Amino acid sequence: MPISKNKPLTEQGIGELYSEDPIAADLKVFGRTSNPLTRRGFLKGLTAMSTILGAEIVFSRFMSSGMIPAALAQTAENFIIEGKHPGLLVLNDRPVNAETPPHLLNDAVTPADKLFVRNNGIPPKNVNIENWTLTIGGESVKNSKTYTLAELKQKFKHHTYQLTLECGGNGRSEFNPPAKGNQWTTGAVGCPKWTGIRLKDVLLDCGIKDDAVYIGYHGADSHLSGDPNKAAISRGVPMRKALEDESLIAWAMNGEDLPVMNGFPLRLVFGGWPASTGGKWLKGIDIRNKVHDGAKMTGTAYRVPCEAVAPGTKVADEDMCIIHSMPVKSLITFPKSGTLHTLGKEFSVNGHAWAGDKEVTGMQISIDFGQTWQDIPISKPVNRNAWQHWQTKVEFPKAGYYEVWAKATDSDDTAQPMILPGWNPKGYLNNACHRIAVKVV
């Protein structure tokens, strides 16, 4: 895996892990321990590292601990994400995570190459769709079944929905005290058209016991350590969300196969909920009789304090609640921030808004830092859980520096906050107003 050039590595990036504490990184990534004095003589962990490298490290006894193998750390190649627009901003290279600048999200339907990438592990290689299967199991399934991809496409009715997908940590970079993790700004969101079959049709085909509470997914991506016994991520949703019409097992985006980095050949999509609930490279779904307890379902992962806390507060696990529907939010996608505009000419501005399981019912913009707001029209969603569009024109009273702010209100009459919402340990759910800079001359 090439290491990106001139790009910051963030939490879970192998470079950052090793720069902070190479001994701890050895243990976390490879399960490798060594003599703390000589920093030689591995006690364990070489198997995992050799698996990743694809060969035995012959002179491993001479290799210092805390050293990233050159095969992983050095490359002369530019960092390229297969199938993705070169304008995406790479936040992390191991696992690969990249966001889309707002001005590249101007399309009503997000093109596949402009949808952000949020990975937790290493995607599978050499996928053979002829042999790809999906198994439905768990304590609360009546009849466990395994379907081939071809059987899924043949047996169940196909559906296409435009569904908003957003990372729970989108906007994390604004939190203070800073939250660890990829420092997403505004671009971990998109709304392509997804084609597949309804999850509920497949679950009902297997039968659901009365005690079913949750579903949990299992993907073919591997843990960063290469340990086959560890899952990179295994999350899920309550049954009520799983059984909604728009909850899909999808194989296509905008009429084409899913991009490799977005889950090819099969994934879950739960529009309006954290993108992490939609498992990629989908191999299994369990119907659970309890809240799913897979990787990244506990602790602070995708959880926020159940009650508001002061910034920097340490919150006990039992006081953390799982994120469900995402909050109301909007984005200015045209023009690009920092634009020059001629005084006296109309200034056109547009963007999108979305509200998790709800609908956006009000849209406003401001050019005076929120002192006054102008109501503007907002389109209806093409289907439930799709983002909505707005556009308007602005008149500036004189030459100078301005900021255009956007604010959406949902069907529960909840509006975006003008500033950062409640702090939480992992920096989730930042839905503060988006703003762009305009210089009028």
Short mmCIF file of C-alpha atoms in Angstrom, two decimals:
data_model
loop_
_atom_site.label_atom_id
_atom_site.label_comp_id
_atom_site.label_asym_id
_atom_site.label_seq_id
_atom_site.Cartn_x
_atom_site.Cartn_y
_atom_site.Cartn_z
CA MET A 1 0.00 0.00 0.00
CA PRO A 2 1.58 3.29 -1.06
CA ILE A 3 2.04 5.98 1.53
CA SER A 4 0.61 9.37 0.51
CA LYS A 5 2.95 12.24 -0.14
CA ASN A 6 2.48 15.60 1.55
CA LYS A 7 -0.68 14.38 3.22
CA PRO A 8 -1.23 14.35 6.97
CA LEU A 9 -1.66 10.93 8.53
CA THR A 10 -4.29 10.74 11.21
CA GLU A 11 -5.34 8.25 13.86
CA GLN A 12 -5.01 4.67 12.72
CA GLY A 13 -2.66 5.79 9.93
CA ILE A 14 0.30 3.49 10.23
CA GLY A 15 2.78 6.36 9.90
CA GLU A 16 1.27 8.35 12.73
CA LEU A 17 0.94 5.35 14.98
CA TYR A 18 4.62 4.57 14.62
CA SER A 19 5.75 8.18 14.95
CA GLU A 20 3.94 8.58 18.26
CA ASP A 21 4.91 5.32 19.95
CA PRO A 22 6.58 2.70 17.78
CA ILE A 23 6.56 0.02 20.46
CA ALA A 24 2.85 0.48 21.15
CA ALA A 25 2.20 0.61 17.40
CA ASP A 26 3.99 -2.70 16.95
CA LEU A 27 1.65 -4.23 19.46
CA LYS A 28 -1.50 -2.57 18.13
CA VAL A 29 -0.95 -3.19 14.44
CA PHE A 30 0.89 -6.49 14.39
CA GLY A 31 0.56 -7.88 17.90
CA ARG A 32 4.37 -7.76 17.96
CA THR A 33 6.37 -7.51 21.18
CA SER A 34 10.11 -7.20 21.69
CA ASN A 35 12.83 -6.71 24.26
CA PRO A 36 12.31 -3.15 25.54
CA LEU A 37 16.06 -2.68 26.16
CA THR A 38 17.62 -4.08 22.99
CA ARG A 39 14.52 -3.52 20.81
CA ARG A 40 15.36 -6.82 19.17
CA GLY A 41 14.20 -10.37 19.51
CA PHE A 42 10.54 -10.55 18.62
CA LEU A 43 8.54 -12.64 21.00
CA LYS A 44 5.45 -12.87 18.82
CA GLY A 45 3.64 -11.12 16.00
CA LEU A 46 5.84 -12.06 13.07
CA THR A 47 3.18 -14.25 11.59
CA ALA A 48 0.79 -11.31 11.19
CA MET A 49 3.48 -9.11 9.68
CA SER A 50 4.68 -11.83 7.31
CA THR A 51 1.09 -12.39 6.19
CA ILE A 52 0.76 -8.75 5.25
CA LEU A 53 4.13 -8.73 3.48
CA GLY A 54 3.42 -12.00 1.73
CA ALA A 55 6.72 -13.55 2.75
CA GLU A 56 8.75 -14.61 5.77
CA ILE A 57 11.06 -11.92 7.18
CA VAL A 58 14.18 -14.06 7.00
CA PHE A 59 16.48 -11.94 9.19
CA SER A 60 13.75 -10.76 11.51
CA ARG A 61 16.00 -11.23 14.52
CA PHE A 62 18.02 -8.24 13.37
CA MET A 63 15.03 -6.02 12.64
CA SER A 64 14.46 -3.42 15.34
CA SER A 65 11.10 -3.12 16.94
CA GLY A 66 9.12 -0.05 16.03
CA MET A 67 10.33 -0.21 12.43
CA ILE A 68 7.77 -0.16 9.63
CA PRO A 69 8.81 -2.62 6.92
CA ALA A 70 10.01 -0.68 3.89
CA ALA A 71 7.51 -2.54 1.73
CA LEU A 72 4.78 -0.71 3.63
CA ALA A 73 6.50 2.59 4.29
CA GLN A 74 8.26 3.47 1.05
CA THR A 75 7.02 3.91 -2.48
CA ALA A 76 7.84 6.07 -5.46
CA GLU A 77 4.27 5.94 -6.70
CA ASN A 78 1.73 8.70 -6.30
CA PHE A 79 -1.16 7.83 -4.03
CA ILE A 80 -4.17 7.04 -6.20
CA ILE A 81 -7.55 5.75 -5.04
CA GLU A 82 -8.88 3.41 -7.69
CA GLY A 83 -12.04 4.73 -9.34
CA LYS A 84 -12.00 8.05 -7.49
CA HIS A 85 -11.72 11.68 -8.60
CA PRO A 86 -8.20 13.09 -8.13
CA GLY A 87 -9.70 16.07 -6.29
CA LEU A 88 -10.63 14.00 -3.25
CA LEU A 89 -8.60 14.90 -0.16
CA VAL A 90 -6.83 11.88 1.33
CA LEU A 91 -7.00 11.97 5.14
CA ASN A 92 -5.49 8.60 5.79
CA ASP A 93 -3.79 5.92 3.76
CA ARG A 94 -4.05 2.91 6.06
CA PRO A 95 -6.93 2.46 6.07
CA VAL A 96 -7.83 4.61 3.07
CA ASN A 97 -10.06 7.55 3.96
CA ALA A 98 -10.75 10.51 1.69
CA GLU A 99 -13.30 13.31 1.59
CA THR A 100 -14.77 15.38 -1.23
CA PRO A 101 -14.38 19.20 -1.31
CA PRO A 102 -17.80 20.92 -1.26
CA HIS A 103 -17.46 22.36 -4.78
CA LEU A 104 -17.10 18.80 -6.16
CA LEU A 105 -20.45 17.84 -4.59
CA ASN A 106 -22.52 20.21 -6.74
CA ASP A 107 -24.25 17.44 -8.72
CA ALA A 108 -27.85 16.62 -7.80
CA VAL A 109 -26.85 12.95 -7.89
CA THR A 110 -23.37 12.34 -6.54
CA PRO A 111 -21.15 10.70 -9.20
CA ALA A 112 -19.53 7.47 -8.04
CA ASP A 113 -16.02 8.86 -8.35
CA LYS A 114 -16.91 11.79 -6.06
CA LEU A 115 -18.39 9.82 -3.16
CA PHE A 116 -16.13 9.91 -0.10
CA VAL A 117 -14.22 6.83 1.11
CA ARG A 118 -14.34 5.77 4.74
CA ASN A 119 -12.59 2.47 5.45
CA ASN A 120 -11.74 0.80 8.72
CA GLY A 121 -9.73 -2.10 7.35
CA ILE A 122 -8.20 -3.42 4.14
CA PRO A 123 -10.66 -4.13 1.29
CA PRO A 124 -10.64 -7.64 -0.21
CA LYS A 125 -8.60 -8.19 -3.36
CA ASN A 126 -9.34 -10.28 -6.43
CA VAL A 127 -13.09 -10.37 -5.79
CA ASN A 128 -14.83 -13.09 -7.81
CA ILE A 129 -18.52 -12.23 -8.09
CA GLU A 130 -19.31 -15.74 -9.37
CA ASN A 131 -18.40 -17.15 -5.97
CA TRP A 132 -19.65 -14.27 -3.82
CA THR A 133 -22.22 -15.32 -1.22
CA LEU A 134 -24.29 -13.68 1.50
CA THR A 135 -25.29 -15.68 4.58
CA ILE A 136 -28.18 -14.69 6.83
CA GLY A 137 -27.77 -16.08 10.35
CA GLY A 138 -27.91 -15.08 14.01
CA GLU A 139 -29.84 -16.12 17.10
CA SER A 140 -33.13 -14.74 15.80
CA VAL A 141 -33.24 -16.11 12.27
CA LYS A 142 -35.73 -18.92 11.71
CA ASN A 143 -33.91 -20.51 8.77
CA SER A 144 -30.32 -19.54 8.09
CA LYS A 145 -29.66 -19.30 4.36
CA THR A 146 -26.77 -18.58 2.02
CA TYR A 147 -27.41 -16.86 -1.31
CA THR A 148 -25.09 -16.34 -4.21
CA LEU A 149 -25.01 -12.86 -5.70
CA ALA A 150 -26.77 -14.21 -8.78
CA GLU A 151 -29.53 -15.75 -6.62
CA LEU A 152 -30.10 -12.46 -4.82
CA LYS A 153 -30.49 -10.65 -8.13
CA GLN A 154 -32.79 -13.34 -9.53
CA LYS A 155 -34.96 -14.08 -6.51
CA PHE A 156 -35.84 -10.64 -5.17
CA LYS A 157 -37.40 -7.51 -6.71
CA HIS A 158 -34.92 -4.74 -7.57
CA HIS A 159 -35.27 -1.24 -6.15
CA THR A 160 -33.42 2.02 -6.80
CA TYR A 161 -33.32 4.91 -4.33
CA GLN A 162 -31.23 8.03 -4.05
CA LEU A 163 -29.98 7.84 -0.46
CA THR A 164 -27.80 10.24 1.54
CA LEU A 165 -24.73 8.64 3.04
CA GLU A 166 -22.73 10.61 5.62
CA CYS A 167 -19.91 9.62 7.95
CA GLY A 168 -20.85 10.07 11.62
CA GLY A 169 -17.57 11.98 12.07
CA ASN A 170 -18.13 14.43 9.21
CA GLY A 171 -17.09 17.86 10.56
CA ARG A 172 -14.89 16.37 13.30
CA SER A 173 -12.05 18.80 12.53
CA GLU A 174 -13.95 21.66 14.24
CA PHE A 175 -14.23 20.07 17.67
CA ASN A 176 -12.24 21.51 20.57
CA PRO A 177 -10.72 19.85 22.50
CA PRO A 178 -9.79 17.99 19.33
CA ALA A 179 -11.22 14.53 18.86
CA LYS A 180 -9.01 11.72 17.61
CA GLY A 181 -9.79 10.19 14.26
CA ASN A 182 -9.81 11.30 10.66
CA GLN A 183 -10.18 15.07 10.63
CA TRP A 184 -13.15 15.29 8.27
CA THR A 185 -14.21 18.79 7.33
CA THR A 186 -17.47 18.84 5.33
CA GLY A 187 -17.00 16.34 2.53
CA ALA A 188 -17.79 12.94 4.07
CA VAL A 189 -21.25 12.99 2.51
CA GLY A 190 -22.90 12.19 -0.81
CA CYS A 191 -26.19 11.10 -2.32
CA PRO A 192 -25.87 8.71 -5.27
CA LYS A 193 -28.55 6.38 -6.63
CA TRP A 194 -28.30 2.90 -5.15
CA THR A 195 -29.75 -0.21 -6.78
CA GLY A 196 -30.29 -3.52 -5.05
CA ILE A 197 -32.91 -5.42 -3.09
CA ARG A 198 -34.72 -4.58 0.11
CA LEU A 199 -33.01 -5.95 3.19
CA LYS A 200 -36.41 -6.79 4.67
CA ASP A 201 -37.31 -9.02 1.70
CA VAL A 202 -34.22 -11.15 2.35
CA LEU A 203 -34.71 -11.22 6.12
CA LEU A 204 -38.37 -12.22 5.72
CA ASP A 205 -37.37 -14.95 3.27
CA CYS A 206 -35.29 -16.49 6.08
CA GLY A 207 -37.85 -15.78 8.79
CA ILE A 208 -37.50 -13.47 11.78
CA LYS A 209 -38.11 -14.69 15.32
CA ASP A 210 -40.24 -12.59 17.64
CA ASP A 211 -37.29 -11.75 19.88
CA ALA A 212 -35.30 -10.04 17.09
CA VAL A 213 -33.82 -6.70 18.17
CA TYR A 214 -30.98 -5.80 15.83
CA ILE A 215 -29.11 -6.85 12.72
CA GLY A 216 -25.33 -6.94 12.51
CA TYR A 217 -23.24 -7.22 9.36
CA HIS A 218 -19.99 -8.96 8.50
CA GLY A 219 -17.76 -7.84 5.64
CA ALA A 220 -14.82 -9.30 3.74
CA ASP A 221 -12.46 -6.44 4.60
CA SER A 222 -9.61 -7.48 6.87
CA HIS A 223 -8.30 -5.95 10.08
CA LEU A 224 -5.23 -3.72 9.71
CA SER A 225 -3.21 -6.31 11.60
CA GLY A 226 -4.06 -9.00 9.08
CA ASP A 227 -5.39 -11.13 11.94
CA PRO A 228 -8.30 -13.14 10.45
CA ASN A 229 -9.82 -13.44 13.91
CA LYS A 230 -10.32 -9.68 14.18
CA ALA A 231 -13.05 -7.75 12.36
CA ALA A 232 -12.23 -4.33 10.97
CA ILE A 233 -15.79 -3.23 11.71
CA SER A 234 -19.11 -5.03 12.30
CA ARG A 235 -22.00 -2.72 13.02
CA GLY A 236 -25.74 -2.76 12.42
CA VAL A 237 -29.12 -1.15 13.04
CA PRO A 238 -32.28 -1.85 15.05
CA MET A 239 -34.91 -3.99 13.34
CA ARG A 240 -37.20 -1.01 12.70
CA LYS A 241 -34.55 0.56 10.47
CA ALA A 242 -33.61 -2.76 8.88
CA LEU A 243 -37.23 -3.34 7.83
CA GLU A 244 -37.78 0.05 6.18
CA ASP A 245 -38.49 0.06 2.43
CA GLU A 246 -35.38 2.16 1.69
CA SER A 247 -32.92 -0.10 3.56
CA LEU A 248 -31.06 -1.85 0.76
CA ILE A 249 -28.61 -4.60 0.01
CA ALA A 250 -27.03 -2.82 -2.96
CA TRP A 251 -24.75 -3.88 -5.80
CA ALA A 252 -24.90 -0.78 -8.00
CA MET A 253 -24.32 2.96 -7.74
CA ASN A 254 -25.77 5.20 -10.45
CA GLY A 255 -26.42 2.15 -12.62
CA GLU A 256 -22.88 0.77 -12.45
CA ASP A 257 -21.12 -1.75 -10.22
CA LEU A 258 -20.18 -0.32 -6.83
CA PRO A 259 -16.73 1.29 -6.76
CA VAL A 260 -14.14 -0.97 -5.16
CA MET A 261 -13.63 1.42 -2.25
CA ASN A 262 -17.38 1.76 -1.66
CA GLY A 263 -18.01 -1.94 -1.17
CA PHE A 264 -17.88 -3.85 -4.47
CA PRO A 265 -19.61 -6.20 -5.07
CA LEU A 266 -22.25 -5.95 -2.31
CA ARG A 267 -23.05 -3.65 0.61
CA LEU A 268 -25.76 -2.39 2.91
CA VAL A 269 -27.14 1.14 2.59
CA PHE A 270 -29.14 2.85 5.33
CA GLY A 271 -29.92 6.35 4.09
CA GLY A 272 -29.84 9.08 6.74
CA TRP A 273 -27.92 6.99 9.31
CA PRO A 274 -24.16 6.98 9.91
CA ALA A 275 -22.51 5.44 6.86
CA SER A 276 -20.75 2.98 9.17
CA THR A 277 -24.07 1.14 9.62
CA GLY A 278 -23.95 0.17 5.93
CA GLY A 279 -21.47 -2.67 5.79
CA LYS A 280 -19.26 -2.89 2.69
CA TRP A 281 -17.99 -6.03 0.94
CA LEU A 282 -20.99 -7.68 2.58
CA LYS A 283 -20.70 -11.39 3.36
CA GLY A 284 -23.06 -11.94 6.28
CA ILE A 285 -25.97 -10.50 8.22
CA ASP A 286 -27.00 -11.77 11.63
CA ILE A 287 -30.47 -11.22 13.06
CA ARG A 288 -29.69 -10.64 16.72
CA ASN A 289 -31.76 -11.06 19.86
CA LYS A 290 -29.79 -8.23 21.45
CA VAL A 291 -28.07 -5.04 20.38
CA HIS A 292 -25.30 -6.14 18.02
CA ASP A 293 -21.97 -6.30 19.83
CA GLY A 294 -19.57 -6.35 16.86
CA ALA A 295 -16.43 -4.28 16.35
CA LYS A 296 -17.04 -0.52 16.79
CA MET A 297 -20.42 -1.00 18.46
CA THR A 298 -19.14 -0.33 21.99
CA GLY A 299 -17.28 2.29 24.01
CA THR A 300 -17.02 5.66 22.27
CA ALA A 301 -17.25 4.26 18.74
CA TYR A 302 -20.19 5.85 16.94
CA ARG A 303 -21.65 6.86 20.30
CA VAL A 304 -22.25 10.25 21.91
CA PRO A 305 -23.03 11.20 25.50
CA CYS A 306 -26.70 10.53 26.26
CA GLU A 307 -26.79 13.91 28.02
CA ALA A 308 -24.85 17.07 27.17
CA VAL A 309 -21.39 17.31 28.76
CA ALA A 310 -18.76 20.04 29.07
CA PRO A 311 -16.00 19.92 26.43
CA GLY A 312 -13.23 17.53 27.42
CA THR A 313 -15.34 15.54 29.87
CA LYS A 314 -14.56 11.84 30.25
CA VAL A 315 -17.83 9.97 29.80
CA ALA A 316 -18.49 6.49 31.18
CA ASP A 317 -19.44 3.81 28.66
CA GLU A 318 -22.85 3.36 30.24
CA ASP A 319 -23.58 7.03 29.64
CA MET A 320 -22.89 6.82 25.91
CA CYS A 321 -25.71 6.27 23.38
CA ILE A 322 -25.48 4.78 19.88
CA ILE A 323 -25.93 7.26 17.03
CA HIS A 324 -29.06 6.59 15.00
CA SER A 325 -30.46 9.14 12.52
CA MET A 326 -28.08 11.93 11.46
CA PRO A 327 -29.02 15.56 12.26
CA VAL A 328 -30.27 18.24 9.87
CA LYS A 329 -27.47 19.76 7.79
CA SER A 330 -26.75 21.73 4.62
CA LEU A 331 -23.83 22.39 2.32
CA ILE A 332 -22.95 25.20 -0.08
CA THR A 333 -21.62 23.52 -3.22
CA PHE A 334 -21.46 26.54 -5.54
CA PRO A 335 -19.47 28.70 -5.74
CA LYS A 336 -16.20 27.54 -4.22
CA SER A 337 -15.20 29.34 -1.03
CA GLY A 338 -12.83 32.23 -1.64
CA THR A 339 -14.46 33.42 -4.85
CA LEU A 340 -14.21 36.98 -6.21
CA HIS A 341 -17.43 38.75 -7.21
CA THR A 342 -18.13 42.04 -8.99
CA LEU A 343 -20.30 44.51 -7.08
CA GLY A 344 -23.67 45.11 -8.74
CA LYS A 345 -23.87 41.72 -10.43
CA GLU A 346 -26.17 38.94 -9.22
CA PHE A 347 -24.40 36.40 -7.05
CA SER A 348 -25.76 32.90 -7.55
CA VAL A 349 -25.33 30.35 -4.76
CA ASN A 350 -26.69 26.83 -4.35
CA GLY A 351 -26.29 23.58 -2.45
CA HIS A 352 -28.01 20.64 -0.77
CA ALA A 353 -29.66 19.92 2.57
CA TRP A 354 -30.61 16.69 4.34
CA ALA A 355 -32.06 15.62 7.68
CA GLY A 356 -31.46 11.94 8.45
CA ASP A 357 -34.83 10.19 8.72
CA LYS A 358 -36.67 13.50 8.52
CA GLU A 359 -37.26 15.99 5.71
CA VAL A 360 -35.84 19.49 5.30
CA THR A 361 -38.75 21.93 5.44
CA GLY A 362 -36.96 25.27 5.70
CA MET A 363 -33.81 26.81 4.21
CA GLN A 364 -32.17 30.15 4.93
CA ILE A 365 -28.98 32.00 4.07
CA SER A 366 -27.21 34.92 5.73
CA ILE A 367 -24.50 37.33 4.57
CA ASP A 368 -24.12 39.19 7.90
CA PHE A 369 -22.82 36.39 10.15
CA GLY A 370 -26.29 35.26 11.14
CA GLN A 371 -27.72 38.61 12.25
CA THR A 372 -30.47 38.29 9.65
CA TRP A 373 -31.62 35.33 7.56
CA GLN A 374 -33.28 35.18 4.16
CA ASP A 375 -35.83 32.40 3.55
CA ILE A 376 -35.20 30.56 0.29
CA PRO A 377 -37.00 27.65 -1.44
CA ILE A 378 -35.98 24.05 -0.81
CA SER A 379 -36.88 21.21 -3.20
CA LYS A 380 -38.76 18.08 -2.16
CA PRO A 381 -36.65 14.89 -1.87
CA VAL A 382 -36.91 12.51 -4.83
CA ASN A 383 -37.56 9.79 -2.25
CA ARG A 384 -37.27 9.36 1.51
CA ASN A 385 -33.70 9.78 2.84
CA ALA A 386 -32.50 11.67 -0.27
CA TRP A 387 -30.91 15.08 0.05
CA GLN A 388 -32.74 18.17 -1.20
CA HIS A 389 -31.58 21.13 -3.26
CA TRP A 390 -31.66 24.90 -2.90
CA GLN A 391 -30.50 27.84 -4.94
CA THR A 392 -30.85 31.59 -4.70
CA LYS A 393 -29.28 34.90 -5.65
CA VAL A 394 -27.65 37.38 -3.30
CA GLU A 395 -27.13 41.14 -3.53
CA PHE A 396 -24.17 42.63 -1.67
CA PRO A 397 -24.58 46.26 -0.47
CA LYS A 398 -20.95 47.34 -0.99
CA ALA A 399 -17.50 46.07 -1.82
CA GLY A 400 -15.68 44.08 0.85
CA TYR A 401 -15.35 40.70 2.51
CA TYR A 402 -18.46 38.60 3.14
CA GLU A 403 -19.37 35.15 4.31
CA VAL A 404 -22.42 33.35 2.97
CA TRP A 405 -23.92 31.04 5.60
CA ALA A 406 -26.51 28.31 4.99
CA LYS A 407 -28.97 26.97 7.56
CA ALA A 408 -31.53 24.18 7.17
CA THR A 409 -34.52 23.32 9.37
CA ASP A 410 -36.06 19.84 9.56
CA SER A 411 -39.67 18.64 9.79
CA ASP A 412 -39.45 18.68 13.60
CA ASP A 413 -38.61 22.40 13.40
CA THR A 414 -35.04 21.76 14.50
CA ALA A 415 -32.53 24.07 12.81
CA GLN A 416 -28.79 23.74 12.31
CA PRO A 417 -26.76 25.49 15.03
CA MET A 418 -24.68 28.46 13.89
CA ILE A 419 -21.67 27.19 15.82
CA LEU A 420 -20.32 23.80 16.87
CA PRO A 421 -23.02 21.68 18.57
CA GLY A 422 -22.46 19.70 21.76
CA TRP A 423 -18.93 18.39 22.26
CA ASN A 424 -18.45 14.62 22.39
CA PRO A 425 -15.34 12.46 22.83
CA LYS A 426 -15.08 11.25 19.20
CA GLY A 427 -16.30 14.39 17.45
CA TYR A 428 -19.51 13.06 15.90
CA LEU A 429 -22.61 14.84 14.53
CA ASN A 430 -21.18 18.29 13.81
CA ASN A 431 -24.02 19.93 11.87
CA ALA A 432 -23.01 23.57 12.34
CA CYS A 433 -23.88 25.96 9.51
CA HIS A 434 -21.64 25.73 6.46
CA ARG A 435 -20.13 29.02 5.21
CA ILE A 436 -18.07 30.23 2.31
CA ALA A 437 -15.94 33.35 1.84
CA VAL A 438 -16.75 35.91 -0.87
CA LYS A 439 -14.74 39.03 -1.74
CA VAL A 440 -16.80 41.66 -3.55
CA VAL A 441 -14.81 44.13 -5.65
#
